[in-house]
Each structure stands twice: as structure tokens, then as C-alpha cells.
Amino acid sequence: MDRRAGLSARLKLTLSYVGFLALAGALLLAVVWVFLLRYVPDNSQGLLGISPNRYLLVHTFAPAAAVAMAFLLVFGLVGGWVLAGRMLAPLTRIRDAARLAGDGSLSHRIRMPGRQDEFRELSDAFDSMLEQLESHVEEQRRFAANASHELRTPLAISRTLLDVAREDPTRDRDELVERLYVVNKRAIDLTEALLLLGRGDRGQFTRERVDLSLLAEEAAETLLPLAERRGITLDVTGGATRTEGSTELLLRMVTNLVQNAVVHNLPAGGTVTVHTEAYDSTSVLRVENTGPRLPPELVPTLTEAFRRGADRVRTDEHAGVGLGLAIVQSVVRAHDGTVELVPRPAGGLRVTVRLASTP
């Protein structure tokens, strides 16, 4: 935004110092005049011809007072300019850092030295903001690169299949259509997941009262055929657990958690337990499954978009797009909740979602 040029903050502070110093000097001279000179006789001969009178004192004091006032003004200008510069030096460092951030350099940090004061608190807050912004920008760049890669893969496969069909008219068209259908479905699923993830990050949804226990039962009913086909026992326990939010987004969150627990489980004989309960002001959804043991350092990365653990990658029809837990994290964050992932000692994962409860 363009503004007209004005006085700098340093010059304003300097003029303020000079003004206060001149005012203090003028008040001191006024006090001398009021409480001293007015009691001295005012005549040209002096008191008995030997004592100084007001006339002589004024003519002697006035030039010295003028010189003193001039010295105070000069001293105030020089000293005020230097002092204002020292006081505003931290703001100069913060300004330079802000300009670097505006030019795209988010790795720069102020790291203000010295003791804790207002400027140090401001610089520390600015450094913290830069750190979070850099992390967010890097995450968005990584997400965009991964999304582009994931979307390019099914499109490239589709193009290859079409090229083969065009070059070989005798090829079985039913097989081609089936493979194109599978690839296209994966691209659609990925696009819908990306849209849902963006919607959750923006927090643009209508809030209403939702019972997590009903959503858990609905998700379990939907995924029961998949669980039975894999020989996995799916149990839903707990009572009414009410919260406030988007029914669609919360249902997708629960469905993703249950599907993730079913898919990443033991080859046979595994279990998935979905439990809901409400405390004083917290609604809790807990999804726990059996499965292979997970390295502790792998668990924090599971909620990152397109991040798949080496032991959790699948090659069947439920391979997914790497956004299941990322969508869960996004939905929970949009509802001001928390997600906790804990590897089970015997293998598998325990995911606990905590949201604000409503009566």
C-alpha cells in the first residue's frame, strides 16, 4: 500500500527527546525565576549600593540561561538521535528478516541476543512464525509434488493402454476396458480424497450434532464384507458419544480409520475394535487392530499425505492412495480435536481421536 512519505520513527523519537528536555529546562528556569529572583529588590542601584539586585541578576543570568538552553537542544538532538538508533536497532533486524521472508527466504532467523524484553519477545514470536510458515510451505510443496506424481501415474497408465489398443486392434477389448476402469477408478478416488483433504484443511462445513457411536456402527456395517473376506473380526463397543461437526467429514474419518485397521492387519484371524466413550467434555473414538509390529519412528509419519510405511504398502485392490490417515488428521484438526497414534506392543496400531463433546 502506497503512503505519503513522513518522518521516520527515529526522527520522531529524537524530536520527542528534545521536546521533553527543552520543557524540563524551561520549567527549571521558571522555578528559579519564581522562587528566587522575584524576592530580590528591583532597582538600578542595588541593595544599599553593595548587594546585587534583580536587574543585575537578570542581565547576568539570562545569557547563561540561553546558552544552557541551546546546549540542551543540541545535546538533546545528538543524544536523542543516538539513543533512538540504539532503541530501534532490534526493529531494524526484524524489518530485514521480514523483507527476506517477503522475498521467499523463510530459513532466516533473527535470534535476538540479550535479555528478555519486549523486543526479544517480538523477535522470538517472529522466529516461531517463520519456523511454522517454513514447515507449512515445505509441507505444501511436498504435498503438491506427491499429488502430481500420484495423479500422473494412472493417467500415464491409461495413455499406455490406449496406445497399445490403437497399435494392436486385435487386442482383447474387454480386458482393456476392465484395466482402464480400474485405473480410472483409482484416479477418481485420489481426486476425491484430495478434494476432501482440502475441504477439511479449510474448515468450510456446517456444524451439527453428531453421534460418533452411530457413525462407527455405519462404518463397520459398510466394511463388514471386507473384514469377513479377510477373516478379520470387527467389533463396535461403547455408548453414545456426541460431538459437533460435519456428519459427512466425521463419517469419512471413522470409515478411513476402520478401513485402515482392516486392510493393515494380519493375513487371517485378526481383530479390529472400534470403541466410543464420552468423558466430562471430551468425546473419544478409539480404533485398535492387530497386525505386524510397527517401528516407533514410523508411526508419526503415517498421518502425512502419501507417506506409506514399508510394511504397510499393499498391492491389492485396497492399496489406497496414501491419504487415509492424512484425511483423518485434517478432519480432526478442522474440528479442533487431536489424534494420537500408538503402536501396540503385540503388533498393530491404536488410534485415539478426541473431540469436544456436546450434551
Short mmCIF file of C-alpha atoms in Angstrom, two decimals:
data_model
loop_
_atom_site.label_atom_id
_atom_site.label_comp_id
_atom_site.label_asym_id
_atom_site.label_seq_id
_atom_site.Cartn_x
_atom_site.Cartn_y
_atom_site.Cartn_z
CA MET A 1 0.00 0.00 0.00
CA ASP A 2 1.46 3.35 -1.09
CA ARG A 3 1.62 6.08 1.54
CA ARG A 4 2.98 9.59 1.56
CA ALA A 5 6.48 9.96 2.94
CA GLY A 6 6.65 11.12 6.55
CA LEU A 7 9.04 11.48 9.44
CA SER A 8 10.92 8.37 10.43
CA ALA A 9 10.33 6.78 13.82
CA ARG A 10 13.92 7.61 14.80
CA LEU A 11 13.44 11.31 14.00
CA LYS A 12 10.13 11.37 15.84
CA LEU A 13 11.73 9.85 18.93
CA THR A 14 14.63 12.33 18.68
CA LEU A 15 12.27 15.31 18.48
CA SER A 16 10.34 13.88 21.41
CA TYR A 17 13.53 13.67 23.49
CA VAL A 18 14.47 17.24 22.54
CA GLY A 19 10.99 18.49 23.37
CA PHE A 20 10.94 16.87 26.79
CA LEU A 21 14.47 18.07 27.53
CA ALA A 22 13.64 21.66 26.47
CA LEU A 23 10.45 21.55 28.53
CA ALA A 24 12.37 20.35 31.58
CA GLY A 25 14.94 23.16 31.12
CA ALA A 26 12.22 25.78 30.74
CA LEU A 27 10.47 24.54 33.89
CA LEU A 28 13.75 24.71 35.80
CA LEU A 29 14.32 28.31 34.72
CA ALA A 30 10.75 29.17 35.65
CA VAL A 31 11.26 27.71 39.11
CA VAL A 32 14.44 29.79 39.53
CA TRP A 33 12.60 32.91 38.45
CA VAL A 34 9.54 32.33 40.62
CA PHE A 35 11.24 31.19 43.82
CA LEU A 36 14.43 33.23 43.70
CA LEU A 37 14.54 36.31 41.51
CA ARG A 38 11.14 37.67 42.45
CA TYR A 39 12.30 38.18 46.07
CA VAL A 40 15.33 40.27 45.03
CA PRO A 41 14.74 44.07 45.06
CA ASP A 42 14.27 45.56 41.64
CA ASN A 43 16.25 48.83 41.39
CA SER A 44 19.21 50.02 39.41
CA GLN A 45 21.35 50.87 42.46
CA GLY A 46 21.20 47.58 44.26
CA LEU A 47 20.56 47.00 47.92
CA LEU A 48 22.44 49.78 49.84
CA GLY A 49 24.61 50.12 46.78
CA ILE A 50 26.51 46.91 47.50
CA SER A 51 24.07 43.96 47.03
CA PRO A 52 23.06 42.69 43.58
CA ASN A 53 19.53 43.49 42.53
CA ARG A 54 17.07 41.81 40.18
CA TYR A 55 18.17 43.94 37.26
CA LEU A 56 21.78 42.85 37.56
CA LEU A 57 20.89 39.19 38.19
CA VAL A 58 18.59 39.04 35.18
CA HIS A 59 21.15 40.59 32.86
CA THR A 60 23.78 38.22 34.19
CA PHE A 61 21.60 35.09 34.33
CA ALA A 62 19.71 35.48 31.03
CA PRO A 63 22.72 34.97 28.67
CA ALA A 64 23.90 31.97 30.67
CA ALA A 65 20.39 30.51 30.65
CA ALA A 66 20.15 31.00 26.87
CA VAL A 67 23.49 29.24 26.37
CA ALA A 68 22.35 26.42 28.64
CA MET A 69 19.09 26.03 26.72
CA ALA A 70 20.95 25.98 23.41
CA PHE A 71 23.29 23.33 24.80
CA LEU A 72 20.32 21.26 25.97
CA LEU A 73 18.76 21.46 22.49
CA VAL A 74 21.98 20.38 20.76
CA PHE A 75 22.64 17.69 23.36
CA GLY A 76 19.05 16.50 23.04
CA LEU A 77 19.29 16.28 19.26
CA VAL A 78 22.57 14.37 19.24
CA GLY A 79 21.88 12.22 22.27
CA GLY A 80 18.29 11.58 21.23
CA TRP A 81 19.37 10.55 17.73
CA VAL A 82 21.94 8.10 19.10
CA LEU A 83 19.61 6.77 21.79
CA ALA A 84 16.72 6.36 19.35
CA GLY A 85 19.02 4.47 16.99
CA ARG A 86 20.05 2.06 19.73
CA MET A 87 16.45 1.57 20.82
CA LEU A 88 15.22 0.91 17.27
CA ALA A 89 18.11 -1.36 16.26
CA PRO A 90 16.13 -4.55 17.12
CA LEU A 91 13.26 -3.34 14.93
CA THR A 92 15.72 -2.92 12.08
CA ARG A 93 16.74 -6.57 12.40
CA ILE A 94 13.10 -7.64 12.49
CA ARG A 95 12.36 -5.47 9.43
CA ASP A 96 15.25 -7.02 7.50
CA ALA A 97 14.04 -10.50 8.41
CA ALA A 98 10.50 -9.62 7.31
CA ARG A 99 11.82 -8.39 3.95
CA LEU A 100 13.78 -11.60 3.46
CA ALA A 101 10.65 -13.58 4.26
CA GLY A 102 8.70 -11.47 1.78
CA ASP A 103 11.29 -12.33 -0.89
CA GLY A 104 10.75 -16.03 -0.24
CA SER A 105 13.62 -16.77 2.16
CA LEU A 106 11.94 -18.42 5.16
CA SER A 107 15.07 -20.07 6.57
CA HIS A 108 16.42 -16.81 8.04
CA ARG A 109 16.04 -16.35 11.82
CA ILE A 110 16.55 -13.20 13.90
CA ARG A 111 17.80 -14.88 17.09
CA MET A 112 17.88 -11.61 19.04
CA PRO A 113 20.65 -11.60 21.66
CA GLY A 114 20.38 -10.05 25.09
CA ARG A 115 18.00 -10.35 27.98
CA GLN A 116 14.27 -10.94 27.76
CA ASP A 117 12.39 -7.73 26.93
CA GLU A 118 9.60 -6.59 24.60
CA PHE A 119 11.84 -6.60 21.53
CA ARG A 120 13.22 -10.04 22.40
CA GLU A 121 9.68 -11.39 22.81
CA LEU A 122 8.70 -9.88 19.45
CA SER A 123 11.72 -11.38 17.69
CA ASP A 124 11.15 -14.79 19.28
CA ALA A 125 7.49 -14.71 18.19
CA PHE A 126 8.60 -13.73 14.66
CA ASP A 127 11.14 -16.56 14.57
CA SER A 128 8.47 -19.01 15.71
CA MET A 129 6.12 -17.74 13.00
CA LEU A 130 8.84 -18.13 10.35
CA GLU A 131 9.57 -21.67 11.52
CA GLN A 132 5.92 -22.68 11.32
CA LEU A 133 5.48 -20.94 7.97
CA GLU A 134 8.57 -22.62 6.53
CA SER A 135 7.33 -26.00 7.73
CA HIS A 136 3.87 -25.36 6.28
CA VAL A 137 5.23 -24.19 2.91
CA GLU A 138 7.57 -27.16 2.71
CA GLU A 139 4.71 -29.50 3.55
CA GLN A 140 2.55 -27.92 0.85
CA ARG A 141 5.34 -28.21 -1.71
CA ARG A 142 5.89 -31.84 -0.82
CA PHE A 143 2.15 -32.46 -0.94
CA ALA A 144 1.84 -30.81 -4.38
CA ALA A 145 4.77 -32.81 -5.75
CA ASN A 146 3.39 -36.08 -4.38
CA ALA A 147 -0.12 -35.32 -5.61
CA SER A 148 1.19 -34.55 -9.08
CA HIS A 149 3.14 -37.79 -9.09
CA GLU A 150 0.18 -39.85 -7.86
CA LEU A 151 -2.19 -38.31 -10.41
CA ARG A 152 0.30 -38.69 -13.24
CA THR A 153 0.69 -42.43 -12.65
CA PRO A 154 -2.90 -43.54 -13.52
CA LEU A 155 -3.04 -41.07 -16.39
CA ALA A 156 0.20 -42.43 -17.83
CA ILE A 157 -1.10 -46.00 -17.47
CA SER A 158 -4.33 -45.04 -19.25
CA ARG A 159 -2.38 -43.45 -22.08
CA THR A 160 -0.20 -46.54 -22.43
CA LEU A 161 -3.22 -48.83 -22.57
CA LEU A 162 -4.87 -46.66 -25.21
CA ASP A 163 -1.67 -46.55 -27.26
CA VAL A 164 -1.44 -50.34 -27.14
CA ALA A 165 -5.08 -50.69 -28.19
CA ARG A 166 -4.61 -48.30 -31.09
CA GLU A 167 -1.49 -50.07 -32.33
CA ASP A 168 -2.97 -53.56 -31.84
CA PRO A 169 -6.63 -53.61 -32.96
CA THR A 170 -6.83 -57.37 -32.34
CA ARG A 171 -6.22 -56.99 -28.61
CA ASP A 172 -8.98 -58.17 -26.25
CA ARG A 173 -11.11 -55.07 -25.71
CA ASP A 174 -12.89 -56.45 -22.62
CA GLU A 175 -9.57 -56.79 -20.82
CA LEU A 176 -8.59 -53.28 -21.93
CA VAL A 177 -11.87 -51.79 -20.70
CA GLU A 178 -11.52 -53.57 -17.34
CA ARG A 179 -7.98 -52.31 -16.81
CA LEU A 180 -8.97 -48.78 -17.86
CA TYR A 181 -11.87 -48.94 -15.41
CA VAL A 182 -9.58 -49.91 -12.52
CA VAL A 183 -7.04 -47.20 -13.37
CA ASN A 184 -9.75 -44.57 -13.83
CA LYS A 185 -11.38 -45.52 -10.54
CA ARG A 186 -8.09 -45.06 -8.74
CA ALA A 187 -7.66 -41.61 -10.30
CA ILE A 188 -11.20 -40.65 -9.25
CA ASP A 189 -10.63 -41.92 -5.70
CA LEU A 190 -7.42 -39.94 -5.47
CA THR A 191 -9.09 -36.76 -6.76
CA GLU A 192 -11.97 -37.10 -4.31
CA ALA A 193 -9.53 -37.71 -1.47
CA LEU A 194 -7.58 -34.59 -2.40
CA LEU A 195 -10.76 -32.51 -2.53
CA LEU A 196 -11.87 -33.89 0.83
CA LEU A 197 -8.46 -33.19 2.33
CA GLY A 198 -8.54 -29.60 1.08
CA ARG A 199 -12.07 -29.14 2.39
CA GLY A 200 -11.06 -30.35 5.82
CA ASP A 201 -8.00 -28.09 5.88
CA ARG A 202 -10.13 -25.04 5.05
CA GLY A 203 -12.72 -25.91 7.68
CA GLN A 204 -15.59 -24.95 5.35
CA PHE A 205 -18.52 -27.03 6.57
CA THR A 206 -21.75 -26.72 8.51
CA ARG A 207 -21.63 -27.89 12.10
CA GLU A 208 -24.36 -30.06 13.57
CA ARG A 209 -24.76 -32.54 16.42
CA VAL A 210 -23.22 -35.91 15.56
CA ASP A 211 -23.13 -39.20 17.47
CA LEU A 212 -19.79 -40.91 16.89
CA SER A 213 -21.18 -44.27 18.02
CA LEU A 214 -23.72 -44.23 15.18
CA LEU A 215 -21.00 -43.30 12.68
CA ALA A 216 -18.85 -46.16 13.99
CA GLU A 217 -21.70 -48.64 13.51
CA GLU A 218 -22.37 -47.34 9.99
CA ALA A 219 -18.70 -47.57 9.01
CA ALA A 220 -18.44 -51.07 10.48
CA GLU A 221 -21.55 -52.21 8.62
CA THR A 222 -20.15 -50.85 5.35
CA LEU A 223 -16.76 -52.52 5.81
CA LEU A 224 -18.03 -55.79 7.32
CA PRO A 225 -17.93 -57.68 3.97
CA LEU A 226 -14.30 -56.65 3.50
CA ALA A 227 -13.45 -57.78 7.05
CA GLU A 228 -15.20 -61.12 6.60
CA ARG A 229 -13.45 -61.72 3.30
CA ARG A 230 -10.13 -61.25 5.05
CA GLY A 231 -11.07 -63.35 8.07
CA ILE A 232 -10.97 -60.38 10.47
CA THR A 233 -13.32 -59.92 13.41
CA LEU A 234 -14.81 -56.43 13.57
CA ASP A 235 -16.32 -55.29 16.90
CA VAL A 236 -18.00 -51.98 17.80
CA THR A 237 -18.37 -51.19 21.51
CA GLY A 238 -19.23 -48.20 23.68
CA GLY A 239 -22.17 -45.88 24.12
CA ALA A 240 -23.48 -42.63 22.73
CA THR A 241 -20.67 -40.16 22.08
CA ARG A 242 -21.92 -36.83 20.83
CA THR A 243 -19.92 -34.02 19.32
CA GLU A 244 -20.48 -31.12 16.94
CA GLY A 245 -19.26 -31.04 13.36
CA SER A 246 -19.83 -32.23 9.82
CA THR A 247 -21.55 -35.61 9.60
CA GLU A 248 -20.03 -36.28 6.18
CA LEU A 249 -16.47 -35.47 7.20
CA LEU A 250 -16.66 -37.31 10.52
CA LEU A 251 -18.14 -40.38 8.81
CA ARG A 252 -15.27 -40.31 6.32
CA MET A 253 -12.84 -40.03 9.22
CA VAL A 254 -14.31 -43.07 11.01
CA THR A 255 -14.53 -45.06 7.76
CA ASN A 256 -10.90 -44.33 6.94
CA LEU A 257 -9.79 -45.44 10.38
CA VAL A 258 -11.76 -48.69 10.25
CA GLN A 259 -10.71 -49.46 6.67
CA ASN A 260 -7.10 -48.75 7.52
CA ALA A 261 -7.37 -51.11 10.52
CA VAL A 262 -8.91 -53.86 8.38
CA VAL A 263 -6.52 -53.58 5.44
CA HIS A 264 -3.32 -53.30 7.50
CA ASN A 265 -3.96 -56.33 9.66
CA LEU A 266 -2.92 -59.95 9.96
CA PRO A 267 -3.40 -62.15 6.89
CA ALA A 268 -6.08 -64.07 8.80
CA GLY A 269 -7.52 -64.25 12.28
CA GLY A 270 -7.02 -60.57 13.04
CA THR A 271 -9.30 -58.27 15.01
CA VAL A 272 -10.45 -54.67 14.80
CA THR A 273 -12.10 -52.98 17.77
CA VAL A 274 -13.93 -49.65 17.49
CA HIS A 275 -14.83 -48.10 20.84
CA THR A 276 -16.60 -44.82 21.63
CA GLU A 277 -16.97 -43.16 25.00
CA ALA A 278 -17.63 -39.71 26.44
CA TYR A 279 -15.95 -38.00 29.38
CA ASP A 280 -16.81 -34.69 31.02
CA SER A 281 -16.07 -32.52 27.98
CA THR A 282 -14.40 -34.94 25.56
CA SER A 283 -15.75 -37.42 23.06
CA VAL A 284 -13.33 -40.27 22.36
CA LEU A 285 -13.19 -42.62 19.38
CA ARG A 286 -10.64 -45.43 19.62
CA VAL A 287 -9.80 -47.81 16.75
CA GLU A 288 -7.45 -50.66 17.59
CA ASN A 289 -6.27 -53.51 15.39
CA THR A 290 -3.88 -56.42 15.33
CA GLY A 291 -1.13 -56.63 12.78
CA PRO A 292 2.63 -56.57 12.33
CA ARG A 293 4.75 -54.62 14.77
CA LEU A 294 5.40 -51.04 13.72
CA PRO A 295 8.71 -49.24 14.35
CA PRO A 296 8.10 -46.31 16.75
CA GLU A 297 9.84 -43.88 14.39
CA LEU A 298 7.40 -44.83 11.59
CA VAL A 299 4.19 -44.01 13.48
CA PRO A 300 4.46 -40.16 13.49
CA THR A 301 4.83 -40.16 9.67
CA LEU A 302 1.64 -42.14 9.00
CA THR A 303 -0.58 -39.04 9.06
CA GLU A 304 1.49 -37.32 6.37
CA ALA A 305 -0.04 -37.26 2.91
CA PHE A 306 1.21 -40.01 0.57
CA ARG A 307 3.51 -41.33 3.29
CA ARG A 308 3.31 -45.11 3.41
CA GLY A 309 5.34 -47.30 5.71
CA ALA A 310 7.33 -50.06 4.06
CA ASP A 311 5.41 -52.71 5.97
CA ARG A 312 2.04 -51.13 5.20
CA VAL A 313 2.13 -50.91 1.42
CA ARG A 314 -0.39 -53.17 -0.26
CA THR A 315 -0.60 -54.25 -3.84
CA ASP A 316 -4.20 -55.48 -3.97
CA GLU A 317 -7.41 -53.62 -4.75
CA HIS A 318 -7.22 -51.82 -1.40
CA ALA A 319 -3.77 -50.35 -1.91
CA GLY A 320 -5.19 -46.88 -1.30
CA VAL A 321 -3.69 -43.55 -2.27
CA GLY A 322 -1.73 -42.77 0.88
CA LEU A 323 -4.25 -40.21 2.16
CA GLY A 324 -6.33 -42.24 4.63
CA LEU A 325 -4.74 -41.11 7.88
CA ALA A 326 -3.86 -37.73 6.37
CA ILE A 327 -7.57 -37.12 5.82
CA VAL A 328 -8.26 -38.28 9.38
CA GLN A 329 -5.70 -35.78 10.69
CA SER A 330 -7.17 -33.00 8.54
CA VAL A 331 -10.76 -33.67 9.61
CA VAL A 332 -9.88 -33.89 13.30
CA ARG A 333 -7.83 -30.69 13.11
CA ALA A 334 -10.73 -28.90 11.40
CA HIS A 335 -12.94 -29.98 14.33
CA ASP A 336 -10.39 -28.69 16.88
CA GLY A 337 -9.56 -32.19 18.07
CA THR A 338 -6.48 -34.35 18.48
CA VAL A 339 -5.27 -37.66 17.02
CA GLU A 340 -2.95 -40.00 18.89
CA LEU A 341 -1.25 -42.98 17.19
CA VAL A 342 0.35 -45.57 19.44
CA PRO A 343 1.89 -48.86 18.23
CA ARG A 344 0.66 -51.87 20.16
CA PRO A 345 3.38 -53.99 21.81
CA ALA A 346 1.93 -57.15 20.30
CA GLY A 347 1.61 -55.57 16.86
CA GLY A 348 -0.89 -53.33 15.17
CA LEU A 349 -1.91 -49.78 15.91
CA ARG A 350 -4.14 -47.93 18.37
CA VAL A 351 -5.62 -44.65 17.08
CA THR A 352 -7.40 -42.37 19.55
CA VAL A 353 -9.42 -39.37 18.38
CA ARG A 354 -10.53 -36.78 20.92
CA LEU A 355 -13.17 -34.16 20.09
CA ALA A 356 -15.16 -31.70 22.15
CA SER A 357 -18.37 -33.29 23.43
CA THR A 358 -21.85 -31.81 23.38
CA PRO A 359 -24.76 -32.69 25.67
#
